[in-house]
Coordinates of C-alpha atoms in Angstrom, one line a residue:
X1 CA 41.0 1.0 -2.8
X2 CA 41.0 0.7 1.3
X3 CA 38.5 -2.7 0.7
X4 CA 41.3 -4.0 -0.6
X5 CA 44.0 -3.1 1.2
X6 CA 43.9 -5.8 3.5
X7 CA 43.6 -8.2 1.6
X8 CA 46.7 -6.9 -0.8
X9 CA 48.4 -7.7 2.5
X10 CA 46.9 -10.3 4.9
X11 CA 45.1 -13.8 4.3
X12 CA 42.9 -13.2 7.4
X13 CA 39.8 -12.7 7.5
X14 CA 39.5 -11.2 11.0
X15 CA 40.1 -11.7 14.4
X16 CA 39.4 -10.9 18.0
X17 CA 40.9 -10.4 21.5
X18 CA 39.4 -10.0 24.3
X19 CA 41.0 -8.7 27.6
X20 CA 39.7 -9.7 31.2
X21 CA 39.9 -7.0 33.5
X22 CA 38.4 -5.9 36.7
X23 CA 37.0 -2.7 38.2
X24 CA 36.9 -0.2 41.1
X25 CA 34.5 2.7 41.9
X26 CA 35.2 4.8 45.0
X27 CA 33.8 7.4 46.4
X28 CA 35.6 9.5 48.8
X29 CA 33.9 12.3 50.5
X30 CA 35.7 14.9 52.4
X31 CA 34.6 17.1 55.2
X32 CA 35.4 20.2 56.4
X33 CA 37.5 20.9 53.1
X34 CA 38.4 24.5 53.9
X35 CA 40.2 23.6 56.8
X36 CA 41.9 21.1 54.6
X37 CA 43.0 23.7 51.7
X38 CA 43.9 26.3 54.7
X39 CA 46.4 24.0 55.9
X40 CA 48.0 23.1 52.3
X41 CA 48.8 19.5 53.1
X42 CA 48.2 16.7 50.8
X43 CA 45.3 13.9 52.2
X44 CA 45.4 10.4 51.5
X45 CA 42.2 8.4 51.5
X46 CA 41.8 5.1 52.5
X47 CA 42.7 1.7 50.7
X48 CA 39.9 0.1 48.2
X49 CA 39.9 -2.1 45.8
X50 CA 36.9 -3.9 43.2
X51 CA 34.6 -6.5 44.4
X52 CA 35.9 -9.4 42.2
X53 CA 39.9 -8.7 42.6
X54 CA 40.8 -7.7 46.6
X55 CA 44.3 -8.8 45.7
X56 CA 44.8 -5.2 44.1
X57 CA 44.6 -2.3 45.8
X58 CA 44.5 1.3 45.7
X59 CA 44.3 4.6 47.3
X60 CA 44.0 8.4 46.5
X61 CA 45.8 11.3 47.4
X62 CA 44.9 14.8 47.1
X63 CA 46.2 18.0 46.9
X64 CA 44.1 20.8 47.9
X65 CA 45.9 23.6 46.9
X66 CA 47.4 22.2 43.4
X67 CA 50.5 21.7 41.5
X68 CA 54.0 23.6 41.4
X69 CA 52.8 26.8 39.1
X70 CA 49.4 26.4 39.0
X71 CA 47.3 28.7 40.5
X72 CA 44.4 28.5 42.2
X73 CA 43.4 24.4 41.6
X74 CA 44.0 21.3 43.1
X75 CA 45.0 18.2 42.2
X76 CA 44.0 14.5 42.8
X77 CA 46.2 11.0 41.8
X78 CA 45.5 7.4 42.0
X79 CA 48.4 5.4 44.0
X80 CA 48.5 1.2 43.9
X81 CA 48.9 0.8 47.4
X82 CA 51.8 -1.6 49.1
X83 CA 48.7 -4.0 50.1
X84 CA 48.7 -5.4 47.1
X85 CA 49.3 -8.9 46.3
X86 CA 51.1 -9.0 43.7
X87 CA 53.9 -10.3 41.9
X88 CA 56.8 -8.0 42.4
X89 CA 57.6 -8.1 38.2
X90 CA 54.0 -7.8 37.1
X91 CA 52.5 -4.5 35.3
X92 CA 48.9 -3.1 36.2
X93 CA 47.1 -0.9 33.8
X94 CA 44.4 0.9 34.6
X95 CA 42.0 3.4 32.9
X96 CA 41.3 5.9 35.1
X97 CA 38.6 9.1 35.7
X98 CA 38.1 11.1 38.2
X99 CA 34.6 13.1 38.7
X100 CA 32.9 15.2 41.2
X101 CA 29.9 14.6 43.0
X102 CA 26.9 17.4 44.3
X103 CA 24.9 16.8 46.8
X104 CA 22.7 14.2 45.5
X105 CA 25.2 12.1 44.2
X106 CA 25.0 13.0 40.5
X107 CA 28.6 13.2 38.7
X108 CA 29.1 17.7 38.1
X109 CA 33.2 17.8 36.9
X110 CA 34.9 15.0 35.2
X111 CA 38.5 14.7 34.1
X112 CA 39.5 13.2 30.9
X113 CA 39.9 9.5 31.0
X114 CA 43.9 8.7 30.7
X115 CA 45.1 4.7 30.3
X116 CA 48.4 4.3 32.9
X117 CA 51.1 1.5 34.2
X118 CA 51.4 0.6 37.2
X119 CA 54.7 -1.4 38.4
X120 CA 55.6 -0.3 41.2
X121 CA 53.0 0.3 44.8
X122 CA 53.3 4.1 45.6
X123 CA 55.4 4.9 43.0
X124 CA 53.9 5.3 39.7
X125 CA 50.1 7.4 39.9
X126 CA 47.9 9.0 37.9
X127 CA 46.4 12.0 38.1
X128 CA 46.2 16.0 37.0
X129 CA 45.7 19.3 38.2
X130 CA 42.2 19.3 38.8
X131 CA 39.8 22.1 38.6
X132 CA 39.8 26.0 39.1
X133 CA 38.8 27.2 42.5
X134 CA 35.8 29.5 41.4
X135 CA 35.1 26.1 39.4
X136 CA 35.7 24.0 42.8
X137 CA 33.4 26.4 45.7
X138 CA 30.7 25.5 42.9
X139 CA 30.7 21.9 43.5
X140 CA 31.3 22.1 47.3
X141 CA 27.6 21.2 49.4
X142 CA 27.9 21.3 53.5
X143 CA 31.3 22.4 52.7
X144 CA 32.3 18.9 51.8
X145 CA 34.1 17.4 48.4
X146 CA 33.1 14.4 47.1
X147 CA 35.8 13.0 44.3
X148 CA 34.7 9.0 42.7
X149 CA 37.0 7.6 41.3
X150 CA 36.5 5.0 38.8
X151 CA 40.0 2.4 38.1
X152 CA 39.1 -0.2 34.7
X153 CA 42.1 -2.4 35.3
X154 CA 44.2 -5.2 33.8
X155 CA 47.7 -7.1 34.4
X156 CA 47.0 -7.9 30.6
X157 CA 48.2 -11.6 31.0
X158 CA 44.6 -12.8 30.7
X159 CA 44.6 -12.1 26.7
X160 CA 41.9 -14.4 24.6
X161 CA 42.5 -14.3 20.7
X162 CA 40.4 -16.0 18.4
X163 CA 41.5 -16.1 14.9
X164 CA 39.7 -17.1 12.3
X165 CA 43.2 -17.6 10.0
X166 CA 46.7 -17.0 10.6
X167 CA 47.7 -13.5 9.6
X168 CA 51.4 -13.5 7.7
X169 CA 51.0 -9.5 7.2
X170 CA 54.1 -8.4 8.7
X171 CA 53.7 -4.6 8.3
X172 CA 55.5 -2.6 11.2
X173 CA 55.0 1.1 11.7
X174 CA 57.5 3.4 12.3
X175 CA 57.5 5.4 15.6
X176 CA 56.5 9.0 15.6
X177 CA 59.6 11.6 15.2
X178 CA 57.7 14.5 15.2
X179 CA 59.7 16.3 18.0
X180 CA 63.1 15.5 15.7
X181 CA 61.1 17.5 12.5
X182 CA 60.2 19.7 14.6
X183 CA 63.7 20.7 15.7
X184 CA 65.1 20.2 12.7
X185 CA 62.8 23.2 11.3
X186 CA 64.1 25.7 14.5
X187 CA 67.7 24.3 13.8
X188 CA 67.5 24.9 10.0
X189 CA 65.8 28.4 10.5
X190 CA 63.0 26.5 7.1
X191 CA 59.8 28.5 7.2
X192 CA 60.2 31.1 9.9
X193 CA 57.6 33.8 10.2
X194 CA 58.3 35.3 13.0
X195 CA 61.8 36.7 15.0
X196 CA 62.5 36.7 18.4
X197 CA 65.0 39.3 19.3
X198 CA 67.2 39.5 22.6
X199 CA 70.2 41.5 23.0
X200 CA 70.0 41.7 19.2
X201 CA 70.6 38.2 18.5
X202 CA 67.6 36.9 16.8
X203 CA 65.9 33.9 16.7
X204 CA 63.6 32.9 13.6
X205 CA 61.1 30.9 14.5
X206 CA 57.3 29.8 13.7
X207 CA 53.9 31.6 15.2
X208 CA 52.3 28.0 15.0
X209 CA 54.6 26.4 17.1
X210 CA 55.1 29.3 19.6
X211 CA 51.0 29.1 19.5
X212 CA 50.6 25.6 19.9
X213 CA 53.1 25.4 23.0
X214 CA 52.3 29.2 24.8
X215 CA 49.0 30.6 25.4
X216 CA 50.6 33.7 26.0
X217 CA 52.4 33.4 22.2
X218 CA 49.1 31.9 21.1
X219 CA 47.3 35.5 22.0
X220 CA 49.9 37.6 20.7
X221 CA 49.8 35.9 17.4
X222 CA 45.7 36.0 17.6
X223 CA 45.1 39.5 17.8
X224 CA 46.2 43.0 16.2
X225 CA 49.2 43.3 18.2
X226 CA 52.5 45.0 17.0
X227 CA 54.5 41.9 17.7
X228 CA 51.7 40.2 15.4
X229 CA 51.9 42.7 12.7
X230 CA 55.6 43.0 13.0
X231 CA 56.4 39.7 13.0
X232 CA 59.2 40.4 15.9
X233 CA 58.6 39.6 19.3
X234 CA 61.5 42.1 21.8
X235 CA 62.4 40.3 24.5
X236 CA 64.4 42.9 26.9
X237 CA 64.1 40.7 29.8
X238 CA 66.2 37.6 29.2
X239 CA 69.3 36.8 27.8
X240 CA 69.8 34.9 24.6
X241 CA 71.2 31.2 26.3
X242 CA 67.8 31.1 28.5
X243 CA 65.3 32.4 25.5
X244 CA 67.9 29.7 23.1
X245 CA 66.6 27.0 25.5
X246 CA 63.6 27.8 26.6
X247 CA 62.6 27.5 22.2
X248 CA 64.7 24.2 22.7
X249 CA 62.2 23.0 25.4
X250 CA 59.1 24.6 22.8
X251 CA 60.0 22.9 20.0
X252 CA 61.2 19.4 21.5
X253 CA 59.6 19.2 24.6
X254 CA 63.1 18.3 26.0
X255 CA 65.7 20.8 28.1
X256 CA 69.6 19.6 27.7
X257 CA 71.0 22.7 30.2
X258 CA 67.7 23.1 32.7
X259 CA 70.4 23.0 35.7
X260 CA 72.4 25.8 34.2
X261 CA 69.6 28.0 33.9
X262 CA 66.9 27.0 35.9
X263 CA 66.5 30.4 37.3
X264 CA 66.5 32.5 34.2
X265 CA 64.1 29.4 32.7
X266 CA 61.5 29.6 35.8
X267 CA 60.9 33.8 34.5
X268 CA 60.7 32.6 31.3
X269 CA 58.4 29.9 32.1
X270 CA 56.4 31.9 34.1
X271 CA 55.9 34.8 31.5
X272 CA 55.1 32.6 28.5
X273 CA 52.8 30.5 30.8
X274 CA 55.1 27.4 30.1
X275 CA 53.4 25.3 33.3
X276 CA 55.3 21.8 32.6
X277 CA 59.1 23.6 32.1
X278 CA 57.4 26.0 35.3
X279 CA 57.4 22.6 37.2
X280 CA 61.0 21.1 36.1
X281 CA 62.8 24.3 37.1
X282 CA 60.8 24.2 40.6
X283 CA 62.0 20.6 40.7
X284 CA 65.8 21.5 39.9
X285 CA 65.6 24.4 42.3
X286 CA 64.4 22.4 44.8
X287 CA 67.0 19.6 44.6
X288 CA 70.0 22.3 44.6
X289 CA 68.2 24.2 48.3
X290 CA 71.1 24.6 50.3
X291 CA 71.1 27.0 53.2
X292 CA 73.5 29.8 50.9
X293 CA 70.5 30.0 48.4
X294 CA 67.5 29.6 50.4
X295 CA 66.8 32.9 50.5
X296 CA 66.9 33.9 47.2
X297 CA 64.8 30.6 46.3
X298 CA 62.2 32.1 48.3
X299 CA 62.3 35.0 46.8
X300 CA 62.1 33.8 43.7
X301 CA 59.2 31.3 44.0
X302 CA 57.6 33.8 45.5
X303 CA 57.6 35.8 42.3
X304 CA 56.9 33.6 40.0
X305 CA 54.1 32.0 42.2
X306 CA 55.3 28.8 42.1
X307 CA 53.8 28.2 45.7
X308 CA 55.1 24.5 46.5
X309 CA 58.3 25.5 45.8
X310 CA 58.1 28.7 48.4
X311 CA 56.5 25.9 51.0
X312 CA 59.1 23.6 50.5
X313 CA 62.2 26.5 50.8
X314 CA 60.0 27.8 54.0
X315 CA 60.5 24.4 55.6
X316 CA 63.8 24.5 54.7
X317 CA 64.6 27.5 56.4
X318 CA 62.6 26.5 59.8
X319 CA 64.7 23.9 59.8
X320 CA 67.8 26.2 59.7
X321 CA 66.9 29.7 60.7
X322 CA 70.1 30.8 62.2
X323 CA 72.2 29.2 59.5
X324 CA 69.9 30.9 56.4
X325 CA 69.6 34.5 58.4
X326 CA 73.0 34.6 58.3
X327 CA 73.8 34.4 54.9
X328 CA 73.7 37.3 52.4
X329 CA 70.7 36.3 50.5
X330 CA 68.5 36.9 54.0
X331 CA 70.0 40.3 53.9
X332 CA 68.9 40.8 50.2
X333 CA 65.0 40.3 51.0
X334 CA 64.9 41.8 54.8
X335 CA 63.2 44.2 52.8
X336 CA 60.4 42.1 51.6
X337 CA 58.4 42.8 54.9
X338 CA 55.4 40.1 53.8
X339 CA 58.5 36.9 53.2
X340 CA 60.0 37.8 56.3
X341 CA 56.5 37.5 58.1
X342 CA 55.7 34.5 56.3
X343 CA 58.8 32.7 57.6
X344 CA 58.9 34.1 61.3
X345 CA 55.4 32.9 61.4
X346 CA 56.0 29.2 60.3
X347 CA 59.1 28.9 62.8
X348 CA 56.5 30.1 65.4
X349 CA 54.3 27.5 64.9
X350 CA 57.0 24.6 64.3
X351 CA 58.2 26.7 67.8
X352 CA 54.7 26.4 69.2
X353 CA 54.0 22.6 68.2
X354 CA 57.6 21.5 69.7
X355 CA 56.8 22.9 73.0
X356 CA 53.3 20.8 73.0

């Protein structure tokens, strides 16, 4: 049956394209990378590009200690640098990996390969939260990283197709709704097997899905638990608008009131181990700082660990320490001896620098 399928459809009898593209290795080796993590600020590395195409460039930047909400890694990204040569309209697209080196060169942590577009220099990068710590002090040798970078690139304009025939098959394939089932299945309450309760309003939902998107719901559901064997899952610390959307964000990826209830969200987040919703409501947080809330945004990244977030409101408040400390959020957390230290120390150093 599948020998003939194409030929039920398509007079071809086969063709080929072929797609020139250059590429870039890099090796970037980093000294002294304590120092580097101790101090928390992102490095940048310096331009490079491939042998055969200097018109393209590109540069690294890393992040030693990691993402918004995820502890203990860090992070590297590939950047096409404002060097480059090229048309303002044209699209790169690179396949890109990222791998450690020990100390005799030899390649010890690779990331997964990811294809990406670049149209724009030093907007659009690539890159991922990159290894655990106890994985990363492995692979450090003098107390130096080395990270090589390998970028298999195209502006896809150089496109050679050789056809044997014409093809008249005109077959197009429809896209992928699977997040619009999938909501339609929470929405229409259809195979439920499992209840979330909050301030007895319930919220029937499906174990596999809760699995597939929480590790924290995946281990519930994998062991003897009572929620498991119960098939109810009591959540007494949430209301039901911020559990009703944070199952909105599970089962569509998508989050319609995040600005509403980015706060209740970020617990939620947190608890359930929901690191890309973690990272939106850091990001909303972040863009409604003002000096009224600072305080309790720095309390609140504080315990939910979402350290860039806590660095960013930190900033913040050195920047306006009289204006913050006067507001009734600093009074709530003049309690919270270790924030207050934290805070007096960074405007002692910004203090310290301005007087050098």
């Amino acid at each position: 049956m599948s020998s003939n399928l194409c030929g039920s459809f398509c007079k071809s009898s086969g063709c080929k394209t072929k797609i020139h593209y250059d590429i870039a290795s890099y090796v970037w080796t980093i000294e002294d990378f304590d120092f580097h993590e101790a101090k928390g600020e992102p490095l940048v590395s310096p331009v490079f590009s491939s042998v055969t195409n200097n018109q393209v460039k590109w540069y690294l930047k890393l992040k030693p200690n990691g993402e918004i909400g995820v502890k203990d890694s860090m992070s590297v990204y590939l950047y096409l640098s404002k060097q480059s040569g090229i048309e303002s309209n044209k699209k790169i697209f690179a396949k890109i990996v990222f791998y450690i080196l020990n100390s005799e060169g030899k390649e010890t942590f690779k990331q997964p390969i990811r294809i990406m577009e670049f149209a724009e220099p030093q907007k659009n990068n690539c890159g991922l939260p990159f290894m655990k710590r106890d994985t990363k002090y492995q692979l450090l040798w003098n107390n130096s990283m080395a990270i090589r970078c390998e970028v298999k690139f195209s502006d896809m304009n150089d496109i050679l197709a050789e056809d044997n025939h014409k093809c008249d098959c005109n077959i197009e394939v429809p896209e992928c709704n699977i997040s619009e089932k999938l909501a339609s299945l929470f929405e229409n309450q259809e195979f439920t097997d499992v209840v979330l309760s909050v301030n007895g309003n319930d919220f029937p939902t499906h174990k596999l899905v809760l699995a597939a998107r929480s590790p924290v719901f995946h281990a519930m559901f994998k062991h003897n638990t009572i929620e498991n064997e119960l098939n109810r899952v009591n959540i007494e610390d949430s209301n039901e608008q911020v559990v009703g959307e944070m199952l909105k964000y599970i089962y569509t990826g998508e989050c319609p009131n995040l600005k509403k209830f980015a706060r209740g969200l970020l617990a939620a987040a947190d608890k359930y181990d929901l690191y890309q919703l973690k990272t939106m409501c850091a990001k909303t947080l972040f863009e409604e700082l003002s000096v009224e809330n600072a305080a309790s945004f720095l309390a609140l990244a504080d315990m939910h660990g979402v350290k860039e977030l806590k660095n960013k409101v930190i900033k913040f408040i050195v920047s306006n320490p009289i204006e913050v400390m006067g507001t009734e959020g600093w009074k709530n957390i003049r309690s919270s001896f270790e924030l207050i230290d934290e805070v007096c120390l960074a405007i002692a150093k910004q203090s310290k620098q301005t007087t050098n």
